[in-house]
CSV table of C-alpha atoms in Angstrom, one decimal:
chain,number,residue,atom,x,y,z
A,238,MET,CA,182.9,-217.1,161.4
A,239,LEU,CA,179.4,-215.7,159.8
A,240,ILE,CA,180.5,-212.7,158.3
A,241,ARG,CA,183.9,-212.2,156.3
A,242,TYR,CA,185.5,-208.6,156.4
A,243,GLU,CA,188.1,-207.8,154.4
A,244,VAL,CA,189.8,-204.3,153.4
A,245,ALA,CA,192.1,-203.5,150.0
A,246,ASP,CA,192.4,-200.5,147.9
A,247,LYS,CA,190.3,-198.7,150.4
A,248,VAL,CA,187.6,-200.8,150.0
A,249,ALA,CA,185.9,-202.5,153.0
A,250,THR,CA,184.0,-206.3,151.9
A,251,ILE,CA,181.8,-207.6,153.8
A,252,THR,CA,180.5,-211.4,153.1
A,253,LEU,CA,177.9,-213.5,154.4
A,254,ASN,CA,179.5,-217.0,155.7
A,255,ARG,CA,176.1,-219.1,155.6
A,256,PRO,CA,176.3,-220.8,151.9
A,257,GLU,CA,175.3,-224.2,153.2
A,258,VAL,CA,171.9,-222.5,153.9
A,259,ALA,CA,171.8,-220.0,151.5
A,260,ASN,CA,173.0,-217.3,153.9
A,261,ALA,CA,170.0,-217.3,156.2
A,262,GLN,CA,170.2,-214.4,158.6
A,263,ASN,CA,169.9,-215.9,162.1
A,264,PRO,CA,170.3,-212.8,164.8
A,265,GLU,CA,174.0,-213.8,165.4
A,266,LEU,CA,174.3,-213.1,161.7
A,267,LEU,CA,172.9,-209.7,161.5
A,268,ASP,CA,174.4,-208.8,164.9
A,269,GLU,CA,177.7,-209.6,163.2
A,270,LEU,CA,176.5,-207.5,160.0
A,271,ASP,CA,175.5,-204.7,161.8
A,272,GLN,CA,179.3,-205.0,163.5
A,273,ALA,CA,181.1,-205.1,160.3
A,274,TRP,CA,179.2,-202.1,159.0
A,275,THR,CA,180.1,-200.1,162.3
A,276,ARG,CA,183.7,-200.9,161.6
A,277,ALA,CA,184.1,-200.2,158.2
A,278,ALA,CA,181.9,-196.6,159.0
A,279,ALA,CA,184.7,-196.0,161.4
A,280,ASP,CA,187.7,-197.2,159.5
A,281,GLU,CA,189.8,-194.2,157.9
A,282,ASP,CA,191.2,-196.6,155.6
A,283,VAL,CA,187.8,-197.7,153.5
A,284,THR,CA,185.7,-194.9,151.2
A,285,VAL,CA,183.8,-197.4,150.0
A,286,ILE,CA,181.6,-200.6,151.6
A,287,VAL,CA,180.8,-204.2,149.1
A,288,LEU,CA,178.4,-206.2,150.4
A,289,ARG,CA,178.0,-210.0,149.0
A,290,GLY,CA,177.3,-213.2,149.8
A,291,GLU,CA,179.6,-216.6,149.6
A,292,GLY,CA,178.2,-219.5,147.6
A,293,LYS,CA,175.2,-220.0,145.1
A,294,HIS,CA,172.7,-217.2,146.6
A,295,PHE,CA,172.4,-213.8,148.4
A,296,SER,CA,170.2,-214.6,151.0
A,297,SER,CA,167.2,-216.8,151.0
A,298,GLY,CA,165.8,-214.2,154.3
A,299,HIS,CA,165.4,-215.0,157.6
A,300,ASP,CA,166.5,-218.0,159.1
A,301,LEU,CA,163.4,-218.7,160.6
A,302,ARG,CA,164.0,-221.5,162.7
A,303,GLY,CA,166.5,-219.8,164.7
A,304,GLY,CA,168.5,-222.9,166.3
A,305,GLY,CA,166.9,-222.9,169.5
A,306,PRO,CA,164.2,-223.7,171.2
A,307,TRP,CA,161.0,-221.6,170.2
A,308,PRO,CA,159.6,-219.7,173.5
A,309,ASP,CA,156.9,-221.0,175.8
A,310,LYS,CA,154.9,-217.6,174.9
A,311,ILE,CA,155.4,-215.5,171.8
A,312,THR,CA,153.7,-211.9,172.2
A,313,LEU,CA,153.3,-208.7,169.3
A,314,ASP,CA,155.8,-206.9,171.7
A,315,MET,CA,157.9,-209.2,171.7
A,316,ILE,CA,158.1,-209.6,167.6
A,317,TYR,CA,157.8,-205.8,167.4
A,318,THR,CA,160.3,-205.1,169.6
A,319,THR,CA,163.1,-207.8,168.0
A,320,GLU,CA,161.9,-206.5,164.5
A,321,ALA,CA,162.3,-203.0,165.2
A,322,ARG,CA,166.1,-203.4,166.4
A,323,ARG,CA,167.4,-206.1,163.8
A,324,TYR,CA,165.3,-205.7,160.8
A,325,LEU,CA,163.9,-202.0,161.3
A,326,GLU,CA,166.8,-200.2,162.9
A,327,TYR,CA,170.1,-202.2,161.4
A,328,SER,CA,168.9,-201.4,157.7
A,329,LEU,CA,168.5,-197.7,158.3
A,330,ARG,CA,171.6,-198.0,160.0
A,331,TRP,CA,173.9,-199.7,156.6
A,332,ARG,CA,171.5,-196.9,154.4
A,333,ASN,CA,172.7,-194.0,156.3
A,334,VAL,CA,176.7,-195.5,156.3
A,335,PRO,CA,178.5,-191.7,155.2
A,336,LYS,CA,180.2,-194.0,153.0
A,337,PRO,CA,179.2,-195.1,149.2
A,338,SER,CA,177.9,-198.5,149.5
A,339,ILE,CA,178.2,-201.6,146.7
A,340,ALA,CA,175.7,-204.6,147.2
A,341,ALA,CA,176.7,-207.8,144.8
A,342,VAL,CA,173.7,-210.2,144.4
A,343,GLN,CA,173.7,-213.3,142.6
A,344,GLY,CA,171.2,-216.1,143.2
A,345,ARG,CA,168.0,-215.7,144.9
A,346,CYS,CA,167.5,-212.7,147.3
A,347,ILE,CA,164.6,-213.6,149.0
A,348,SER,CA,162.2,-211.5,151.8
A,349,GLY,CA,164.9,-210.4,153.9
A,350,GLY,CA,168.1,-210.5,151.6
A,351,LEU,CA,166.1,-207.8,150.5
A,352,LEU,CA,167.1,-205.8,153.8
A,353,LEU,CA,170.5,-206.3,153.4
A,354,CYS,CA,170.7,-205.0,149.5
A,355,TRP,CA,168.2,-202.1,149.9
A,356,PRO,CA,169.7,-200.1,152.3
A,357,CYS,CA,173.4,-199.9,149.7
A,358,ASP,CA,173.5,-197.5,147.6
A,359,LEU,CA,174.4,-199.4,143.7
A,360,ILE,CA,173.4,-202.6,143.4
A,361,VAL,CA,175.5,-204.8,140.7
A,362,ALA,CA,173.6,-208.1,140.0
A,363,ALA,CA,174.7,-211.5,138.6
A,364,GLU,CA,172.1,-212.7,135.6
A,365,ASP,CA,171.0,-214.7,137.3
A,366,ALA,CA,170.2,-212.6,140.1
A,367,LEU,CA,165.6,-213.3,141.4
A,368,PHE,CA,164.7,-210.5,143.5
A,369,SER,CA,161.3,-211.5,145.2
A,370,ASP,CA,159.2,-211.2,148.7
A,371,PRO,CA,156.4,-214.1,149.0
A,372,VAL,CA,155.3,-213.3,153.0
A,373,VAL,CA,151.5,-212.2,151.3
A,374,LEU,CA,151.6,-216.2,151.5
A,375,MET,CA,152.3,-215.5,155.6
A,376,GLY,CA,149.5,-213.4,155.7
A,377,ILE,CA,152.0,-210.4,156.1
A,378,GLY,CA,151.2,-207.4,153.5
A,379,GLY,CA,154.9,-207.3,152.8
A,380,VAL,CA,159.4,-207.9,154.6
A,381,GLU,CA,159.8,-204.7,157.9
A,382,TYR,CA,162.0,-202.5,155.4
A,383,HIS,CA,159.6,-201.3,152.9
A,384,GLY,CA,161.5,-200.3,150.1
A,385,HIS,CA,159.0,-201.9,147.5
A,386,THR,CA,157.1,-198.8,146.7
A,387,TRP,CA,160.3,-196.8,146.5
A,388,GLU,CA,163.0,-198.9,144.8
A,389,LEU,CA,159.9,-200.7,142.2
A,390,GLY,CA,157.5,-197.8,141.9
A,391,PRO,CA,153.4,-198.6,142.9
A,392,ARG,CA,152.0,-200.5,140.7
A,393,LYS,CA,155.1,-202.8,140.0
A,394,ALA,CA,155.4,-203.5,144.1
A,395,LYS,CA,151.8,-203.7,144.3
A,396,GLU,CA,152.6,-206.8,141.2
A,397,ILE,CA,155.3,-208.9,143.4
A,398,LEU,CA,153.5,-208.6,146.5
A,399,PHE,CA,150.0,-209.7,145.3
A,400,THR,CA,151.6,-212.4,143.0
A,401,GLY,CA,154.6,-213.2,145.0
A,402,ARG,CA,156.8,-213.9,142.2
A,403,PRO,CA,160.7,-212.5,141.5
A,404,VAL,CA,161.9,-210.2,139.8
A,405,THR,CA,164.7,-210.9,137.4
A,406,ALA,CA,167.9,-208.8,137.7
A,407,ARG,CA,167.0,-207.0,134.5
A,408,GLU,CA,163.6,-205.9,135.3
A,409,ALA,CA,165.2,-205.1,137.6
A,410,GLU,CA,167.6,-203.0,136.1
A,411,GLN,CA,165.0,-201.4,133.8
A,412,VAL,CA,162.7,-199.9,136.8
A,413,GLY,CA,166.2,-198.2,138.4
A,414,MET,CA,166.4,-201.0,141.3
A,415,VAL,CA,169.7,-202.6,140.1
A,416,ASN,CA,172.6,-200.3,138.1
A,417,LYS,CA,174.1,-203.3,136.5
A,418,VAL,CA,173.6,-206.5,135.6
A,419,VAL,CA,176.3,-208.6,134.5
A,420,PRO,CA,177.1,-212.3,133.8
A,421,ARG,CA,177.8,-214.8,137.3
A,422,GLU,CA,181.1,-215.4,136.7
A,423,GLU,CA,182.3,-211.5,136.6
A,424,LEU,CA,180.2,-210.3,139.7
A,425,ASP,CA,182.7,-210.2,142.3
A,426,SER,CA,185.1,-208.6,139.6
A,427,GLU,CA,182.8,-206.0,138.0
A,428,THR,CA,181.6,-205.2,142.0
A,429,ALA,CA,185.2,-204.4,142.9
A,430,ALA,CA,186.1,-202.4,140.1
A,431,LEU,CA,182.9,-200.0,140.6
A,432,ALA,CA,184.3,-199.6,144.0
A,433,ARG,CA,188.2,-199.3,143.3
A,434,HIS,CA,187.1,-196.5,140.9
A,435,ILE,CA,184.2,-194.8,143.1
A,436,ALA,CA,187.4,-195.3,145.9
A,437,THR,CA,189.4,-192.8,143.8
A,438,MET,CA,187.0,-189.8,144.5
A,439,PRO,CA,187.3,-187.5,147.1
A,440,PRO,CA,185.5,-188.7,150.6
A,441,PHE,CA,184.2,-185.8,151.5
A,442,GLY,CA,182.3,-184.8,148.1
A,443,LEU,CA,181.0,-188.4,148.2
A,444,ARG,CA,179.6,-188.3,152.0
A,445,GLN,CA,178.2,-184.7,151.1
A,446,ALA,CA,176.7,-186.4,147.5
A,447,LYS,CA,175.0,-189.7,149.4
A,448,ARG,CA,173.6,-187.5,152.0
A,449,ALA,CA,172.0,-185.0,149.4
A,450,VAL,CA,170.1,-188.4,147.5
A,451,ASN,CA,168.6,-189.7,150.9
A,452,GLN,CA,168.1,-186.3,152.2
A,453,THR,CA,166.1,-185.6,149.2
A,454,LEU,CA,164.6,-189.3,149.9
A,455,ASP,CA,163.8,-188.5,153.6
A,456,ILE,CA,162.2,-184.9,152.3
A,457,GLN,CA,159.7,-186.8,149.6
A,458,GLY,CA,158.5,-189.1,152.7
A,459,PHE,CA,161.2,-192.3,152.8
A,460,TYR,CA,162.4,-191.9,156.4
A,461,ALA,CA,158.0,-191.5,157.6
A,462,ALA,CA,156.7,-194.1,155.1
A,463,ILE,CA,159.6,-196.9,156.3
A,464,GLN,CA,158.9,-196.0,160.3
A,465,SER,CA,154.7,-196.3,159.3
A,466,VAL,CA,154.9,-199.5,156.9
A,467,PHE,CA,156.9,-200.6,159.3
A,468,ASP,CA,153.7,-200.3,161.8
A,469,VAL,CA,151.1,-201.9,159.4
A,470,HIS,CA,153.9,-205.3,159.1
A,471,GLN,CA,153.2,-205.8,162.8
A,472,THR,CA,149.1,-205.9,161.8
A,473,GLY,CA,150.3,-209.4,159.9
A,474,HIS,CA,152.2,-210.6,163.3
A,475,GLY,CA,149.0,-210.1,165.2
A,476,ASN,CA,146.6,-211.6,162.7
A,477,ALA,CA,148.8,-214.8,163.0
A,478,LEU,CA,148.7,-214.5,166.6
A,479,SER,CA,145.3,-215.2,166.6
A,480,HIS,CA,144.6,-217.5,164.1
A,481,THR,CA,147.3,-220.1,164.7
A,482,GLY,CA,147.5,-222.3,167.9
A,483,MET,CA,150.9,-222.7,167.5
A,484,PRO,CA,153.8,-220.2,168.0
A,485,ILE,CA,154.3,-217.8,165.6
A,486,LEU,CA,157.6,-217.9,164.4
A,487,ALA,CA,156.7,-221.5,164.0
A,488,HIS,CA,153.8,-220.8,162.1
A,489,LEU,CA,155.9,-218.3,159.6
A,490,ALA,CA,158.9,-221.0,159.5
A,491,GLU,CA,156.6,-223.8,158.3
A,492,MET,CA,155.0,-221.6,156.0
A,493,LYS,CA,158.5,-220.5,154.6
A,494,GLU,CA,159.7,-224.0,153.7
A,495,LYS,CA,156.5,-224.0,151.3
A,496,LEU,CA,157.8,-222.0,148.8
A,497,LYS,CA,160.9,-223.5,148.8
């Protein structure tokens, strides 16, 4: 079971359940996660959705090794199609679920991990949380869902991309990316308390409030920018395909191992 799903007090809790690999995201986990989001969105007994990760880390990002054999030939078209569905489309769909959502983040949240917490409406972070996107080291200008500029502001976004360094929970709180920072041992209880409080509000009012904020961001250019920068991301894959003799995903996996 890669994803656990529980409902109590009008709150659906979705748990990433691969702690042995720091909740790295393989295709099966992402598909199960999308099914859980869809289930929570349709459940009339659910008013608020909480996303959390089991174990020491929220998510170490995409599982680039995947567990299966590499295809004989990997093309940019194949990469684009796969990432458009599992990374861009999934993240946008979770962002637009018409119910409030809260991510509870502890430990490392690396690259693809951002694609899980950024679509949530609120983020509660443990004091040990570290958010990073070091994929510039792989020759790519950032992960597929470019929330960086919107979440951090342009200069801080450039800093973390140019340097690859992680943003601490306190830094993230200062720029507004994180709503609240709590001791690690209080992360689940604090998140649950916030979710239960929000769940006492009228569901229609919550839905309309969320729509108002998201619609305002979209009018400011969020949706168009996300789509455009996804194409910029793909130029990184194209560049790697033209400069390495090994399959692109194997190359990226090798580079990611060096980041640990």
